[in-house]
């Protein structure tokens, strides 16, 4: 196939898909546990268990979704249809997950478990094919690098949009009625995410024809599991995402109940965004300077030290914000340093390239 130069419009369109993913993913990571415990009134132990079970289901659903998308045949291609047709139910379920129906405690727990599980499954339906889409838009290595660069920039912008605007939207829409505010806030962001995913679908094109699949899904799953490199990187990814979710989920509680200054939460989120931008910008120079494995170990060691300092070393709120900036910068550099080394068959996550 003769390679062609991708238009800026198509690169932006592709990046919009990851921006949409980050609008939802970052929001869930930062706010959902707080919403369940302090707004919906569900016991924290149940919420933690529910999140753990959902992550275990992800380990099964992610590779299965990848294999299913790879076998899709349509006039729109293999992966683009999933991005478009999964977007609307994904947005609807996201709003339902942030809703607070008047139920008994058991009813609330069942409702939360069902809607959260559906949310994670629909996220998989949209995001796994989206991540694979980058590999079939072009076969030119230079164009792929440019495509992924746009993706990371817009992904960071999507995360900033979600994290910075959520609480102002909650206060604007709900005022003192926090349940209404959270539902309305996520509804606005879900509409924005849907529009971004639709824009991604209509502005991208699958040009690379993959060879026909001749093996069964069972055989593919067996081959993936027998790949020791897949298992290693898979475990690393699980623990990396676990650390991100634990830190992000604890931050709202931390500034509210430990620092006693919930008004600084937006400032903490601003440092999150600044760290993301700095880490994204420096990831390439760092990996040009040293090999990716070395950068991976260095950044994770620094992540561990700063994460412990955030919660166990007494600091003023301003010092905490500075530490969080360095923490997120290191985390983002670590993610992007591994972005081009993705093992075939590994479940995709936001911020990770094909």
Coordinates of C-alpha atoms in Angstrom, one line a residue:
X1 CA 0.0 0.0 0.0
X2 CA 1.3 3.4 -0.9
X3 CA 1.5 5.6 2.2
X4 CA 0.0 9.0 2.2
X5 CA 0.5 12.0 4.4
X6 CA -2.3 12.2 7.0
X7 CA -4.2 15.5 7.2
X8 CA -4.1 17.5 10.4
X9 CA -7.9 17.0 10.6
X10 CA -7.6 13.3 10.6
X11 CA -4.9 13.4 13.3
X12 CA -7.0 15.6 15.4
X13 CA -10.0 13.3 14.8
X14 CA -8.0 10.3 15.9
X15 CA -6.8 12.2 19.0
X16 CA -10.3 13.1 19.9
X17 CA -11.0 9.5 20.6
X18 CA -8.5 9.3 23.4
X19 CA -9.6 12.8 24.6
X20 CA -13.1 11.3 25.0
X21 CA -11.7 8.3 26.9
X22 CA -9.8 10.5 29.3
X23 CA -12.8 12.7 29.9
X24 CA -14.6 9.6 31.3
X25 CA -11.6 7.6 32.7
X26 CA -10.0 10.5 34.6
X27 CA -13.4 11.4 36.0
X28 CA -14.1 7.9 37.2
X29 CA -10.6 7.6 38.7
X30 CA -10.9 10.9 40.6
X31 CA -14.5 11.2 41.6
X32 CA -16.4 7.9 41.5
X33 CA -15.4 6.3 44.7
X34 CA -16.0 9.6 46.6
X35 CA -19.4 9.8 44.8
X36 CA -20.3 6.2 45.9
X37 CA -19.3 6.6 49.6
X38 CA -20.1 10.3 50.4
X39 CA -22.9 11.1 48.0
X40 CA -24.7 7.7 47.3
X41 CA -23.9 6.4 50.8
X42 CA -22.5 3.0 50.0
X43 CA -20.0 1.4 52.4
X44 CA -16.4 1.9 51.3
X45 CA -15.5 -1.8 51.7
X46 CA -18.2 -2.8 49.2
X47 CA -17.0 -0.1 46.7
X48 CA -13.4 -1.3 46.9
X49 CA -14.4 -4.9 46.4
X50 CA -16.6 -3.9 43.5
X51 CA -13.7 -2.0 41.9
X52 CA -11.4 -5.0 42.4
X53 CA -13.9 -7.4 40.7
X54 CA -14.4 -5.0 37.8
X55 CA -10.6 -4.9 37.3
X56 CA -10.6 -8.7 37.3
X57 CA -13.3 -8.7 34.6
X58 CA -11.3 -6.3 32.6
X59 CA -8.4 -8.8 32.5
X60 CA -10.9 -11.2 30.7
X61 CA -12.9 -8.7 28.6
X62 CA -10.0 -6.7 27.2
X63 CA -8.3 -9.5 25.2
X64 CA -11.7 -10.9 24.2
X65 CA -12.8 -7.5 22.9
X66 CA -9.6 -7.2 20.9
X67 CA -10.1 -10.6 19.3
X68 CA -13.8 -9.8 18.5
X69 CA -12.9 -6.5 16.9
X70 CA -10.2 -8.1 14.9
X71 CA -12.8 -10.4 13.4
X72 CA -15.2 -7.6 12.6
X73 CA -16.0 -7.0 8.9
X74 CA -18.1 -4.0 7.8
X75 CA -18.2 -1.2 5.2
X76 CA -16.7 1.1 7.9
X77 CA -13.8 -1.2 8.7
X78 CA -12.9 -3.4 11.7
X79 CA -12.5 -0.9 14.5
X80 CA -14.3 2.4 13.6
X81 CA -17.8 0.9 14.0
X82 CA -17.2 0.0 17.6
X83 CA -16.0 3.5 18.4
X84 CA -19.2 5.0 17.0
X85 CA -21.9 2.5 18.0
X86 CA -20.5 2.0 21.4
X87 CA -20.3 5.7 22.2
X88 CA -24.0 6.4 22.9
X89 CA -24.7 3.5 25.3
X90 CA -21.3 4.3 26.9
X91 CA -22.4 7.8 27.6
X92 CA -25.9 6.8 28.8
X93 CA -24.5 4.2 31.3
X94 CA -22.0 6.7 32.6
X95 CA -24.9 9.0 33.6
X96 CA -26.7 6.1 35.1
X97 CA -23.6 5.2 37.1
X98 CA -23.6 8.7 38.6
X99 CA -27.3 8.6 39.4
X100 CA -28.7 8.1 43.0
X101 CA -32.1 6.3 42.9
X102 CA -34.0 6.1 46.1
X103 CA -33.3 2.5 47.1
X104 CA -32.6 0.4 50.2
X105 CA -28.9 -0.1 51.0
X106 CA -28.9 -3.5 49.4
X107 CA -30.7 -2.0 46.4
X108 CA -28.1 0.7 46.1
X109 CA -25.2 -1.8 46.2
X110 CA -26.8 -3.9 43.5
X111 CA -27.5 -0.8 41.4
X112 CA -24.0 0.4 41.7
X113 CA -22.5 -3.0 40.9
X114 CA -24.6 -3.4 37.8
X115 CA -24.1 0.1 36.4
X116 CA -20.4 0.2 37.2
X117 CA -19.7 -3.2 35.6
X118 CA -21.7 -2.1 32.5
X119 CA -19.6 1.1 32.5
X120 CA -16.3 -0.7 32.5
X121 CA -17.5 -3.2 29.9
X122 CA -18.7 -0.4 27.5
X123 CA -15.5 1.4 28.1
X124 CA -13.7 -1.7 26.8
X125 CA -16.1 -1.9 23.8
X126 CA -15.1 1.6 22.8
X127 CA -11.5 1.9 23.9
X128 CA -9.9 -1.4 22.8
X129 CA -11.0 -1.0 19.1
X130 CA -10.0 2.7 19.3
X131 CA -6.5 1.8 20.4
X132 CA -6.2 -0.7 17.6
X133 CA -7.4 1.9 15.1
X134 CA -4.1 3.8 15.1
X135 CA -2.4 0.8 13.6
X136 CA -4.6 0.6 10.5
X137 CA -4.9 4.3 9.7
X138 CA -1.4 4.3 8.1
X139 CA 1.5 2.0 7.7
X140 CA 4.1 4.8 7.5
X141 CA 6.2 4.8 10.7
X142 CA 6.7 8.6 10.6
X143 CA 2.9 9.2 10.2
X144 CA 2.2 6.8 13.0
X145 CA 4.5 8.7 15.4
X146 CA 2.8 12.0 14.4
X147 CA -0.6 10.4 14.9
X148 CA 0.3 9.2 18.4
X149 CA 1.7 12.6 19.2
X150 CA -1.6 14.3 18.5
X151 CA -3.3 11.5 20.4
X152 CA -1.3 12.2 23.6
X153 CA -1.7 15.9 23.4
X154 CA -5.5 15.7 23.0
X155 CA -5.7 12.9 25.6
X156 CA -4.1 15.2 28.1
X157 CA -6.4 18.0 27.1
X158 CA -9.4 15.7 27.6
X159 CA -8.2 14.8 31.1
X160 CA -7.7 18.4 32.0
X161 CA -11.2 19.3 30.7
X162 CA -12.8 16.6 32.8
X163 CA -10.9 17.0 36.0
X164 CA -10.9 20.8 36.2
X165 CA -14.6 21.3 35.1
X166 CA -16.3 18.5 37.0
X167 CA -16.7 20.2 40.4
X168 CA -17.6 23.6 39.0
X169 CA -20.3 21.8 37.0
X170 CA -21.5 20.0 40.1
X171 CA -21.8 23.3 42.0
X172 CA -23.4 25.1 39.0
X173 CA -26.0 22.5 38.2
X174 CA -26.7 21.1 41.7
X175 CA -25.7 23.8 44.2
X176 CA -26.4 22.2 47.6
X177 CA -28.0 19.2 45.8
X178 CA -24.8 17.2 45.2
X179 CA -26.5 14.1 43.8
X180 CA -28.1 16.2 41.1
X181 CA -24.9 18.1 40.6
X182 CA -22.8 15.0 40.0
X183 CA -25.4 13.5 37.6
X184 CA -25.7 16.8 35.7
X185 CA -22.0 17.3 35.6
X186 CA -21.2 13.9 34.2
X187 CA -24.1 14.2 31.7
X188 CA -22.5 17.4 30.2
X189 CA -19.1 15.7 30.0
X190 CA -20.6 12.5 28.5
X191 CA -22.3 14.6 25.7
X192 CA -18.9 16.1 25.0
X193 CA -17.2 12.7 25.0
X194 CA -19.9 11.3 22.6
X195 CA -19.3 14.2 20.2
X196 CA -15.6 13.6 20.2
X197 CA -16.0 9.9 19.5
X198 CA -18.4 10.6 16.7
X199 CA -15.8 13.1 15.3
X200 CA -13.2 10.4 15.5
X201 CA -15.3 8.0 13.5
X202 CA -16.2 10.5 10.7
X203 CA -12.7 11.9 10.3
X204 CA -10.6 8.8 10.3
X205 CA -10.2 6.0 7.7
X206 CA -8.9 2.5 7.9
X207 CA -6.3 2.1 5.1
X208 CA -4.2 -0.9 6.2
X209 CA -5.7 -4.2 5.3
X210 CA -4.8 -6.8 8.0
X211 CA -4.4 -10.4 6.9
X212 CA -7.5 -12.6 7.4
X213 CA -7.8 -14.3 10.7
X214 CA -7.6 -18.1 10.3
X215 CA -7.4 -19.1 14.0
X216 CA -10.2 -19.4 16.6
X217 CA -10.5 -17.0 19.5
X218 CA -9.7 -19.9 21.8
X219 CA -6.4 -20.5 20.0
X220 CA -5.6 -16.8 20.0
X221 CA -6.2 -16.6 23.8
X222 CA -4.0 -19.6 24.4
X223 CA -1.2 -18.1 22.3
X224 CA -1.4 -14.8 24.2
X225 CA -1.3 -16.5 27.5
X226 CA 1.8 -18.6 26.5
X227 CA 3.6 -15.4 25.6
X228 CA 5.7 -14.8 28.7
X229 CA 6.5 -11.2 27.7
X230 CA 2.7 -10.5 27.5
X231 CA 2.3 -11.9 31.0
X232 CA 5.1 -9.7 32.4
X233 CA 3.9 -6.5 30.7
X234 CA 0.3 -7.4 31.6
X235 CA 1.2 -7.6 35.3
X236 CA 3.2 -4.3 35.1
X237 CA 0.2 -2.6 33.5
X238 CA -2.2 -3.9 36.1
X239 CA -0.1 -2.6 39.0
X240 CA 0.5 0.7 37.2
X241 CA -3.2 1.3 36.7
X242 CA -3.9 0.1 40.2
X243 CA -1.5 2.7 41.6
X244 CA -3.0 5.4 39.5
X245 CA -6.5 4.6 40.6
X246 CA -5.6 4.3 44.3
X247 CA -3.9 7.7 44.3
X248 CA -6.6 9.4 42.2
X249 CA -9.4 7.9 44.2
X250 CA -7.9 8.8 47.5
X251 CA -7.2 12.5 46.6
X252 CA -10.7 13.8 47.1
X253 CA -10.9 12.2 50.5
X254 CA -7.3 13.4 51.3
X255 CA -8.0 17.1 50.6
X256 CA -11.4 17.0 52.3
X257 CA -10.8 15.0 55.4
X258 CA -7.0 15.0 56.0
X259 CA -6.0 18.5 54.8
X260 CA -9.4 19.9 55.8
X261 CA -9.3 22.2 52.8
X262 CA -11.7 20.8 50.1
X263 CA -11.4 24.2 48.3
X264 CA -7.9 23.3 47.2
X265 CA -9.0 20.3 45.3
X266 CA -9.1 22.2 42.0
X267 CA -5.5 23.3 42.7
X268 CA -4.5 19.7 43.1
X269 CA -6.1 18.9 39.8
X270 CA -4.3 21.7 38.2
X271 CA -1.0 20.2 39.3
X272 CA -2.2 16.9 37.9
X273 CA -2.7 18.5 34.5
X274 CA 0.7 20.4 34.7
X275 CA 2.5 17.2 35.5
X276 CA 0.8 15.4 32.6
X277 CA 1.9 18.1 30.2
X278 CA 5.5 18.1 31.4
X279 CA 5.8 14.3 31.5
X280 CA 4.3 14.1 28.0
X281 CA 6.8 16.6 26.7
X282 CA 9.9 15.0 28.3
X283 CA 9.1 11.4 27.6
X284 CA 10.7 11.4 24.2
X285 CA 13.9 13.2 25.2
X286 CA 14.3 10.8 28.2
X287 CA 13.9 7.7 26.1
X288 CA 16.3 9.1 23.5
X289 CA 18.8 9.7 26.3
X290 CA 18.4 6.2 27.9
X291 CA 16.8 3.0 27.0
X292 CA 13.1 2.5 27.8
X293 CA 13.8 -0.2 30.4
X294 CA 16.1 2.1 32.3
X295 CA 13.6 5.0 32.2
X296 CA 10.9 2.6 33.3
X297 CA 12.8 1.6 36.5
X298 CA 13.9 5.1 37.3
X299 CA 10.5 6.6 37.0
X300 CA 8.8 3.9 38.9
X301 CA 11.3 4.1 41.8
X302 CA 10.7 7.9 41.9
X303 CA 6.9 7.3 41.8
X304 CA 7.1 5.0 44.8
X305 CA 9.2 7.5 46.8
X306 CA 6.9 10.5 46.0
X307 CA 3.7 8.5 46.6
X308 CA 4.9 7.5 50.1
X309 CA 6.0 11.1 50.8
X310 CA 2.6 12.4 49.7
X311 CA 0.8 10.5 52.4
X312 CA 3.3 9.9 55.2
X313 CA 5.6 13.0 55.3
X314 CA 4.1 16.1 56.9
X315 CA 3.9 19.0 54.4
X316 CA 1.9 22.2 53.8
X317 CA -0.8 22.0 51.1
X318 CA 1.4 24.0 48.7
X319 CA 4.2 21.5 49.1
X320 CA 1.8 18.7 48.6
X321 CA 0.7 20.3 45.3
X322 CA 4.3 20.5 44.2
X323 CA 5.0 16.9 45.1
X324 CA 1.9 15.9 43.1
X325 CA 3.1 17.8 40.1
X326 CA 6.4 15.8 40.1
X327 CA 4.4 12.6 40.8
X328 CA 2.2 13.0 37.8
X329 CA 5.1 14.1 35.6
X330 CA 7.0 11.0 36.5
X331 CA 3.9 8.8 36.0
X332 CA 3.2 10.3 32.6
X333 CA 6.8 9.9 31.5
X334 CA 6.7 6.3 32.6
X335 CA 3.5 5.6 30.6
X336 CA 4.8 7.2 27.5
X337 CA 8.2 5.6 27.7
X338 CA 6.5 2.3 27.3
X339 CA 4.0 3.4 24.7
X340 CA 5.9 2.2 21.7
X341 CA 6.8 -1.1 23.3
X342 CA 3.3 -2.5 23.6
X343 CA 3.3 -6.3 23.3
X344 CA 0.8 -7.7 20.7
X345 CA -2.4 -8.8 22.3
X346 CA -1.9 -6.7 25.5
X347 CA -5.1 -5.0 26.7
X348 CA -5.0 -1.3 25.9
X349 CA -5.4 1.5 28.3
X350 CA -5.8 5.3 28.0
X351 CA -2.5 6.9 27.3
X352 CA -0.9 3.8 25.8
X353 CA -0.2 3.7 22.1
X354 CA -0.4 0.8 19.7

